[in-house]
Amino acid sequence: MLWSRRRRLGSPLLRAALGFRLGRRWCGPPGRAACTERGRAWLRPVGCDTGVQVYNSRTGRKDPLIVERADAVTWYSCGPTVYDHAHLGHACSYVRFDIIRRILTKVFGCSIVMVMNITDVDDKIIARASSMDMSPVDLARVYEEDFKQDMAALKVLPPTMYLRVTENVPQIISFIEGLVARGHAYSTARGNVYFDLRSRGDKYGKLVATVPGPAAESGDSDKRHPSDFALWKAAKPGEVSWASPWGSGRPGWHIECSAIASAVFGSRLDVHSGGADLIFPHHENEIAQCEAFHRCAQWGNYFLHSGHLHVKGKEEKMSKSLKNYITIKDFLRTNSPDVFRLFCLRSSYRSAVEYSDGTVLEARHVLLHLASAMEDARAYMRGQLPCGTVEENVLWARLASTKGAVEAALADDFNTPRAVDAILDLVQHGNRQLRAAAEDASGPRSPAVFGAIVTYVEQFFETVGISLSSQQYVPGDDGVATLHSVVDKLVQFRTKVRQYALAAPTATEEEARQQHIRERRPLLEACDALRQDLTAHGINIKDRSRAASTWELLDPRVKCQGPGS
């Protein structure tokens, strides 16, 4: 862990925007009141207090995150419906929750057991497969693998296990049978099975202040009540189906997550996550199904929801249906995964975030600034950066206060914008010290404090999945190791040439001095040309003084980095 756990923080309530606020109505068609005022019916868990206050969609407020076991925090994440390439709207949600998972693990000492479903049978999958003349199973496998590759490219940690819907149909059927036996579901003559929402009485509506009214139904619906929802769909001609007590068919959407999560975690679940668009009806229906099946008062102690990614100038979220999306693969052709991760860190995971070329460019520039600052600090530590006395005590105090501020921010509902701002302030203060000290290169040096700052800053970003070191290579990769050695030798040779060319002439006569300068100017020009040429190949040389130069690798996807910058 980077930081030790502290006592639970008592932060003031923040009324967060997930499309609604406590006491206000959900933006939807007229409906009925929810089960009770949100939060009043919430049962505070018994177990291990993680030290984090988390915004809980069940209560509409920040609650202390208390888990049954810190060494096995149970977390269910709604996974993708695999019928097309994933886009940045999906990426934003998964990266944000990956950051939270890393923080809980590395900062607050939790070990997380995460399960994610793969929806590999669905109306959209069936329709897309038909249009492409493929079987739904083959189509789903192609895009499932595509999704996993995208997540790996974004450095999203895989869940403890993925579970496909098609491989859990027996468990889903058994779950539905349990709901029917308990009087919460009914089958129809057509072979459909529905959840009887009226059987929940006033217990429905745990996540919303007002339950929206039911959508309009076709005249031939076989539901008892318009608000009932499908658990099992009778097979249509030519569709993939499974045998069941009610005839051939396939699972409904909401039931798959309830059955899969229950198959692994039973009646107890610490954390459930997903996008804000899943709050109603999907997660609300999951709660109804699980509490009815398990006959428990509370299933899923904490529901975490991420805000949508919006396209600049538009209020709608990025989505396939609106055809306003950018695929993850397209984004990564011109940007690094660290750029997108920092883009996500600069806003609350719960807030809607605007995507534009400008916001991505800003994240890219911040990363470049951080990497450059770390290299400058290292150059100072190696004695390559001419520098005088720095205010060492001030830097140690600033580092200590930054650590406290960052931990407090992360314990306050994973407030990454506040944490990153504290880190950037620390880096900026260190840079000011180096620039001010450079005016006077005499006096004692303070490499230890800069080493501590570099270590802390890089560890923080490693914690959230970002690598600031541009010169890291994978152990055992001899080719990359050799490249670094060759560039080291090349830069050392160039430094010696510059040092020779810049050496003061020994001649006293002016004409001889000018002749000396003219003779050595081609050497300096050759050194500059080499620096320019290497920049084109992603190697940036920085001349620190007449006798010292350093180098760094540039991101080949970034075209705006100048040589020696």
XYZ file of C-alpha atoms in Angstrom:
565
model
C 0.000 0.000 0.000
C 1.108 3.566 -0.640
C -0.711 5.021 2.329
C -1.899 3.673 5.654
C -5.604 3.574 6.341
C -7.062 6.309 8.469
C -10.228 6.613 10.504
C -13.476 7.006 8.621
C -13.968 10.495 7.241
C -17.136 12.369 8.134
C -17.637 14.376 4.963
C -20.732 16.584 4.592
C -23.487 15.276 2.374
C -23.237 16.106 -1.291
C -26.362 15.799 -3.394
C -24.854 14.214 -6.441
C -26.206 14.355 -9.946
C -27.007 11.030 -11.515
C -29.962 12.553 -13.348
C -31.883 13.091 -10.099
C -31.492 14.380 -6.568
C -32.869 13.227 -3.264
C -36.431 14.434 -2.898
C -36.819 15.268 -6.590
C -38.638 13.311 -9.189
C -37.015 11.052 -11.729
C -37.111 12.583 -15.204
C -39.547 10.208 -16.829
C -43.238 9.526 -17.319
C -45.605 9.914 -14.355
C -45.292 7.051 -11.896
C -45.898 6.113 -8.303
C -43.979 6.831 -5.131
C -41.046 4.566 -4.399
C -40.993 2.203 -1.435
C -39.944 4.916 1.042
C -37.698 7.950 1.209
C -34.385 6.700 -0.098
C -31.919 5.818 2.611
C -34.435 5.391 5.392
C -34.816 1.674 4.677
C -31.091 1.069 4.113
C -29.524 -1.422 6.505
C -26.019 -0.398 7.508
C -23.766 -3.434 6.939
C -21.800 -5.084 9.707
C -18.163 -5.856 9.018
C -14.940 -4.049 8.120
C -14.983 -0.268 7.693
C -12.704 0.475 4.727
C -12.223 4.115 5.738
C -13.963 5.324 2.578
C -17.134 7.372 2.290
C -18.872 6.353 -0.927
C -21.903 7.792 -2.707
C -24.507 5.052 -2.545
C -27.311 5.142 -5.101
C -29.423 3.157 -2.631
C -29.487 6.075 -0.210
C -28.724 9.089 -2.381
C -25.928 10.120 -0.008
C -22.396 9.274 1.037
C -22.210 6.285 3.363
C -19.247 4.620 5.065
C -18.129 1.709 2.884
C -18.400 -1.287 5.197
C -17.711 -4.702 3.689
C -18.217 -8.136 5.125
C -14.561 -9.082 4.609
C -11.761 -6.737 3.550
C -9.861 -9.728 2.184
C -12.759 -10.701 -0.098
C -14.861 -7.691 -1.085
C -17.657 -8.983 -3.332
C -18.257 -6.816 -6.409
C -20.571 -7.461 -9.341
C -20.079 -5.380 -12.481
C -22.563 -5.250 -15.316
C -20.678 -6.306 -18.425
C -21.100 -5.634 -22.143
C -23.678 -6.815 -24.637
C -21.307 -8.079 -27.305
C -22.724 -7.250 -30.717
C -20.346 -4.484 -31.909
C -17.084 -2.703 -31.113
C -16.918 -0.993 -27.714
C -16.735 2.816 -27.763
C -15.389 5.526 -25.466
C -18.677 5.754 -23.578
C -18.158 2.155 -22.464
C -14.467 2.803 -21.862
C -15.183 5.759 -19.586
C -17.320 3.651 -17.235
C -14.971 0.667 -17.126
C -11.837 2.809 -16.681
C -13.444 4.822 -13.886
C -14.418 1.693 -11.968
C -11.004 0.186 -12.644
C -9.467 3.242 -10.977
C -11.761 2.788 -7.962
C -10.888 -0.895 -7.770
C -7.162 -0.096 -7.823
C -7.571 2.555 -5.116
C -9.518 0.214 -2.846
C -6.882 -2.458 -3.348
C -3.645 -0.469 -3.133
C -4.593 2.420 -0.854
C -7.210 0.967 1.469
C -5.971 -2.619 1.601
C -8.993 -4.428 0.191
C -8.844 -7.618 -1.845
C -11.648 -7.612 -4.389
C -13.503 -10.544 -5.924
C -15.117 -9.117 -9.054
C -17.553 -10.914 -11.329
C -18.650 -9.498 -14.687
C -21.299 -10.953 -16.938
C -21.068 -11.158 -20.709
C -24.455 -10.765 -22.368
C -23.970 -13.033 -25.355
C -27.638 -13.599 -26.247
C -29.890 -10.611 -26.798
C -32.251 -9.030 -29.339
C -29.441 -6.827 -30.693
C -27.064 -9.763 -31.049
C -29.675 -11.820 -32.875
C -30.546 -8.951 -35.234
C -26.891 -8.118 -35.971
C -25.990 -11.758 -36.564
C -28.870 -12.111 -38.993
C -27.774 -9.026 -40.944
C -24.208 -10.385 -41.158
C -25.291 -13.936 -42.000
C -23.578 -15.305 -38.866
C -24.785 -17.373 -35.975
C -25.462 -15.306 -32.816
C -22.946 -17.442 -30.922
C -20.155 -16.789 -33.434
C -20.911 -13.065 -33.531
C -20.909 -12.825 -29.746
C -17.583 -14.639 -29.454
C -15.953 -12.270 -31.964
C -17.062 -9.140 -30.126
C -16.461 -10.615 -26.675
C -12.817 -11.142 -27.578
C -12.756 -7.686 -29.159
C -14.064 -6.177 -25.901
C -11.458 -7.980 -23.804
C -8.675 -6.783 -26.097
C -9.947 -3.210 -25.821
C -10.019 -3.430 -22.029
C -6.462 -4.798 -21.982
C -5.330 -1.972 -24.276
C -6.865 0.523 -21.821
C -5.082 -1.243 -18.945
C -8.371 -2.193 -17.278
C -7.738 -5.094 -14.917
C -9.796 -8.165 -15.846
C -12.450 -9.272 -13.343
C -11.820 -12.290 -11.194
C -14.046 -14.086 -13.664
C -16.254 -13.426 -16.658
C -19.519 -15.389 -16.842
C -21.429 -15.714 -20.106
C -25.196 -15.762 -20.064
C -25.331 -18.697 -22.486
C -23.230 -20.812 -20.133
C -25.461 -20.055 -17.151
C -28.920 -20.725 -18.572
C -29.570 -23.676 -16.168
C -28.833 -21.397 -13.202
C -31.108 -18.707 -14.667
C -33.944 -21.211 -15.157
C -33.531 -22.409 -11.571
C -33.639 -18.813 -10.340
C -36.856 -18.145 -12.267
C -38.385 -21.336 -10.889
C -37.621 -20.065 -7.398
C -39.378 -16.764 -8.095
C -42.442 -18.588 -9.454
C -42.534 -20.888 -6.421
C -42.341 -17.897 -4.069
C -45.250 -16.166 -5.776
C -43.249 -13.384 -7.423
C -43.457 -14.561 -11.033
C -45.957 -16.238 -13.355
C -45.897 -18.036 -16.691
C -48.312 -17.497 -19.552
C -49.918 -19.761 -22.121
C -47.468 -18.433 -24.723
C -44.448 -19.684 -22.780
C -43.340 -16.325 -21.378
C -42.527 -15.770 -17.697
C -42.901 -12.371 -16.049
C -41.963 -10.879 -12.716
C -45.123 -9.831 -10.880
C -44.204 -6.353 -9.744
C -47.309 -6.013 -7.575
C -46.047 -8.897 -5.471
C -43.360 -6.537 -4.172
C -45.985 -4.242 -2.694
C -44.375 -0.990 -1.584
C -40.839 -2.421 -1.638
C -40.143 -1.484 -5.252
C -38.133 1.655 -5.908
C -34.947 1.367 -3.853
C -32.827 3.461 -6.253
C -35.258 6.152 -7.414
C -37.338 8.769 -5.638
C -40.307 8.137 -7.949
C -40.918 5.019 -10.012
C -41.627 5.928 -13.634
C -44.848 4.683 -15.141
C -44.764 1.623 -17.407
C -44.004 1.946 -21.087
C -46.850 1.561 -23.531
C -47.594 -2.080 -24.384
C -48.827 -3.595 -27.619
C -52.431 -4.754 -27.651
C -51.534 -8.460 -27.652
C -49.330 -8.377 -24.533
C -49.808 -11.384 -22.235
C -48.666 -9.573 -19.080
C -50.991 -9.333 -16.103
C -49.900 -5.783 -15.432
C -48.140 -3.276 -17.734
C -45.277 -2.784 -15.250
C -44.363 -6.497 -15.106
C -41.127 -7.398 -16.888
C -39.908 -10.487 -18.723
C -37.852 -13.172 -17.019
C -38.129 -15.733 -19.810
C -38.980 -15.034 -23.448
C -40.712 -17.683 -25.512
C -38.707 -18.677 -28.589
C -39.456 -17.091 -31.932
C -38.941 -19.011 -35.188
C -35.263 -19.274 -36.084
C -33.997 -17.768 -32.824
C -31.485 -19.405 -30.494
C -33.349 -21.021 -27.584
C -33.100 -23.404 -24.640
C -35.556 -25.915 -23.234
C -37.293 -24.888 -20.005
C -40.326 -25.870 -17.899
C -42.283 -23.219 -19.832
C -41.169 -24.280 -23.288
C -38.251 -23.242 -25.492
C -36.996 -19.714 -25.036
C -34.207 -17.525 -23.679
C -33.606 -15.350 -20.605
C -34.807 -11.797 -20.255
C -32.269 -9.067 -19.711
C -32.717 -8.238 -16.013
C -32.747 -11.815 -14.761
C -29.311 -12.716 -16.090
C -27.403 -10.439 -13.689
C -29.482 -11.447 -10.668
C -29.015 -15.155 -11.346
C -25.304 -14.931 -12.174
C -24.455 -12.713 -9.195
C -26.454 -14.961 -6.881
C -24.792 -18.102 -8.252
C -21.413 -16.731 -7.146
C -22.146 -14.515 -4.151
C -25.462 -15.833 -2.849
C -27.662 -13.407 -0.916
C -24.809 -11.108 0.150
C -23.183 -8.567 -2.163
C -20.992 -5.670 -1.109
C -20.774 -3.582 -4.284
C -22.694 -3.442 -7.558
C -21.560 -1.094 -10.337
C -22.645 0.124 -13.736
C -23.440 3.188 -15.795
C -26.026 5.724 -14.620
C -28.353 4.588 -17.410
C -28.674 1.206 -15.637
C -30.145 2.625 -12.416
C -33.697 2.226 -13.706
C -35.043 -0.163 -14.648
C -32.149 -2.647 -14.785
C -30.615 -2.354 -11.327
C -33.969 -1.642 -9.721
C -35.294 -4.865 -11.193
C -32.187 -6.777 -10.097
C -32.855 -5.701 -6.514
C -36.522 -6.738 -6.775
C -35.639 -10.158 -8.174
C -32.850 -10.922 -5.698
C -34.635 -9.731 -2.572
C -37.678 -11.744 -3.598
C -35.643 -14.855 -4.407
C -33.396 -14.745 -1.333
C -36.206 -13.487 0.922
C -33.811 -10.882 2.288
C -34.382 -7.270 3.278
C -31.351 -5.935 1.390
C -29.422 -7.329 -1.576
C -26.479 -5.261 -2.719
C -25.346 -2.911 0.023
C -23.757 -0.306 -2.254
C -24.726 0.615 -5.796
C -22.117 2.731 -7.605
C -22.986 4.436 -10.883
C -20.721 6.250 -13.321
C -21.746 9.334 -15.246
C -22.134 9.380 -18.997
C -19.592 10.513 -21.555
C -21.085 13.329 -23.606
C -19.954 14.616 -26.969
C -19.038 18.307 -26.831
C -21.896 20.546 -27.849
C -24.485 17.814 -27.388
C -26.465 16.839 -24.325
C -26.937 13.197 -25.237
C -24.560 10.500 -24.089
C -22.183 8.783 -26.488
C -23.975 5.656 -27.715
C -24.284 3.307 -30.648
C -27.994 3.976 -31.074
C -27.328 7.715 -31.540
C -24.394 6.987 -33.893
C -22.251 9.627 -32.166
C -19.540 7.363 -30.854
C -15.777 6.905 -31.231
C -14.523 3.346 -30.920
C -11.781 2.540 -28.441
C -9.566 1.298 -31.271
C -9.946 4.552 -33.204
C -9.051 6.576 -30.117
C -5.955 4.505 -29.361
C -4.606 5.005 -32.867
C -3.753 8.615 -31.967
C -3.666 8.603 -28.151
C -2.193 6.501 -25.396
C -4.340 4.683 -22.827
C -2.722 6.852 -20.150
C -4.146 9.969 -21.810
C -7.685 8.580 -21.592
C -7.116 7.410 -18.023
C -5.976 10.873 -16.955
C -8.958 12.337 -18.814
C -11.175 10.147 -16.607
C -9.272 11.059 -13.435
C -9.898 14.779 -13.934
C -13.623 14.432 -13.187
C -15.697 12.647 -10.545
C -16.623 9.122 -11.573
C -20.272 10.027 -10.883
C -20.378 13.107 -13.072
C -21.164 13.386 -16.746
C -18.001 14.328 -18.617
C -17.639 16.147 -21.917
C -15.432 14.613 -24.574
C -13.696 16.846 -27.098
C -10.358 17.175 -28.831
C -9.568 19.990 -26.407
C -10.159 17.978 -23.240
C -8.074 15.099 -24.582
C -5.279 17.498 -25.594
C -5.325 18.992 -22.106
C -4.893 15.532 -20.556
C -2.039 14.819 -22.951
C -0.266 18.049 -22.023
C -0.631 17.342 -18.297
C 0.987 13.936 -18.775
C 3.841 15.450 -20.768
C 4.349 18.090 -18.067
C 4.428 15.437 -15.341
C 6.858 13.186 -17.217
C 9.125 16.151 -17.985
C 9.047 17.276 -14.342
C 10.032 13.800 -13.161
C 12.937 13.730 -15.615
C 14.073 17.200 -14.510
C 14.055 16.037 -10.885
C 16.123 12.993 -11.817
C 18.555 15.165 -13.754
C 18.959 17.312 -10.646
C 19.556 14.203 -8.516
C 22.238 12.993 -10.952
C 23.938 16.384 -10.863
C 23.102 17.053 -14.529
C 20.878 20.060 -13.789
C 22.814 23.098 -12.551
C 21.061 24.127 -9.391
C 21.722 25.942 -6.155
C 20.303 25.538 -2.682
C 16.616 24.604 -2.481
C 14.250 25.067 0.463
C 14.484 21.451 1.534
C 12.373 21.774 4.687
C 9.587 23.435 2.716
C 9.615 20.600 0.178
C 9.491 17.904 2.864
C 6.551 19.682 4.516
C 4.765 20.076 1.168
C 5.261 16.382 0.397
C 3.802 15.360 3.768
C 0.778 17.641 3.398
C 0.207 16.371 -0.146
C 0.126 12.774 1.046
C -2.509 13.662 3.629
C -4.564 15.653 1.128
C -4.467 12.852 -1.458
C -5.541 10.159 0.992
C -8.346 12.371 2.316
C -9.541 13.023 -1.247
C -9.523 9.340 -2.171
C -11.382 8.445 1.038
C -14.039 11.008 0.110
C -15.897 9.031 -2.572
C -12.710 8.480 -4.598
C -12.313 12.181 -5.346
C -9.615 11.801 -7.985
C -9.846 15.381 -9.345
C -8.919 16.723 -5.910
C -6.150 14.149 -5.505
C -4.637 14.906 -8.921
C -4.777 18.655 -8.247
C -2.835 18.112 -5.006
C -0.198 16.100 -6.902
C 0.096 18.741 -9.636
C 0.480 21.455 -7.009
C 3.334 19.494 -5.404
C 5.062 19.029 -8.772
C 4.635 22.692 -9.658
C 6.128 23.746 -6.319
C 9.138 21.471 -6.873
C 9.632 22.889 -10.364
C 9.585 26.441 -9.013
C 12.302 25.504 -6.542
C 14.496 24.091 -9.319
C 14.014 27.123 -11.569
C 14.680 29.598 -8.781
C 17.741 27.721 -7.585
C 19.174 27.522 -11.096
C 20.096 31.215 -10.874
C 22.712 30.338 -8.260
C 24.490 27.024 -8.849
C 26.473 27.115 -5.630
C 25.641 25.682 -2.239
C 24.600 22.268 -0.894
C 22.303 20.002 -2.882
C 19.139 18.203 -1.718
C 18.658 15.157 -3.961
C 16.873 13.064 -1.309
C 13.759 15.234 -1.133
C 13.386 15.256 -4.909
C 13.858 11.501 -4.930
C 11.051 11.171 -2.391
C 8.782 13.405 -4.490
C 9.518 11.442 -7.678
C 8.847 8.140 -5.899
C 5.570 9.342 -4.400
C 4.237 10.944 -7.585
C 5.096 7.931 -9.737
C 3.635 5.524 -7.169
C 0.384 7.490 -7.082
C -0.021 7.325 -10.825
C 1.000 3.672 -10.908
C -1.752 3.082 -8.328
C -4.384 4.449 -10.722
C -2.864 2.676 -13.744
C -0.709 5.396 -15.323
C 3.019 5.046 -15.967
C 4.984 8.298 -15.999
C 8.293 6.646 -16.747
C 8.953 6.879 -20.466
C 12.101 4.763 -20.223
C 10.707 1.632 -18.613
C 11.087 -1.634 -20.430
C 9.802 -5.119 -19.779
C 12.334 -7.311 -17.945
C 13.707 -9.924 -20.291
C 13.048 -7.827 -23.395
C 16.626 -7.797 -24.644
C 15.766 -5.767 -27.739
C 14.399 -2.820 -25.752
C 17.218 -3.057 -23.202
C 19.771 -2.938 -26.013
C 18.044 0.087 -27.565
C 18.314 1.981 -24.282
C 21.988 1.127 -23.963
C 22.710 2.247 -27.533
C 20.887 5.566 -27.050
C 22.713 6.112 -23.756
C 26.077 5.697 -25.513
C 24.984 7.895 -28.430
C 23.867 10.726 -26.132
C 27.084 10.436 -24.121
C 29.149 10.734 -27.315
C 27.078 13.734 -28.479
C 27.580 15.397 -25.070
C 31.356 15.042 -25.371
C 31.271 16.553 -28.861
C 29.177 19.518 -27.633
C 31.478 19.999 -24.675
C 34.498 20.111 -27.002
C 32.756 22.470 -29.451
C 31.621 24.836 -26.694
C 34.981 24.939 -24.906
C 36.389 28.434 -24.647
C 39.189 29.115 -27.189
C 42.683 29.393 -25.738
C 43.946 31.868 -28.296
C 44.179 35.485 -27.166
C 44.078 37.181 -30.574
C 40.575 37.997 -31.832
C 41.164 36.601 -35.316
C 42.357 33.299 -33.876
C 39.351 33.186 -31.550
C 36.925 33.679 -34.439
C 38.722 31.017 -36.462
C 38.350 28.634 -33.507
C 34.588 29.290 -33.330
C 34.125 28.850 -37.097
C 35.981 25.540 -37.029
C 33.832 24.104 -34.276
C 30.447 25.459 -35.388
C 29.850 22.468 -37.721
C 30.153 20.202 -34.686
C 27.401 22.104 -32.888
C 25.245 22.080 -36.002
C 25.764 18.318 -36.301
C 24.734 17.886 -32.658
C 21.550 19.902 -33.284
C 20.815 17.942 -36.429
C 21.219 14.659 -34.571
C 18.794 15.844 -31.918
C 16.257 16.759 -34.600
C 16.699 13.432 -36.371
C 16.270 11.429 -33.165
C 13.115 13.393 -32.302
C 11.571 12.131 -35.536
C 12.193 8.615 -34.214
C 10.642 9.295 -30.811
C 13.795 10.163 -28.846
C 13.942 13.600 -27.240
C 17.354 14.923 -26.082
C 17.484 17.692 -23.485
C 20.705 19.672 -23.145
C 20.927 20.502 -19.441
C 24.293 22.317 -19.558
C 27.471 22.337 -21.594
C 28.528 19.105 -19.957
C 25.233 17.257 -19.407
C 22.365 16.016 -21.562
C 19.464 13.636 -20.878
C 17.022 11.859 -23.123
C 13.476 10.428 -23.054
C 11.222 8.401 -25.285
C 8.275 10.230 -26.836
C 4.844 8.735 -27.400
C 4.892 7.992 -31.158
C 1.179 8.908 -31.348
C 1.837 12.463 -30.115
C 2.977 14.861 -32.809
C 3.133 18.091 -30.798
C 6.211 17.352 -28.694
C 9.141 19.467 -29.749
C 12.806 18.545 -29.564
C 14.552 19.542 -26.386
C 11.281 20.768 -24.885
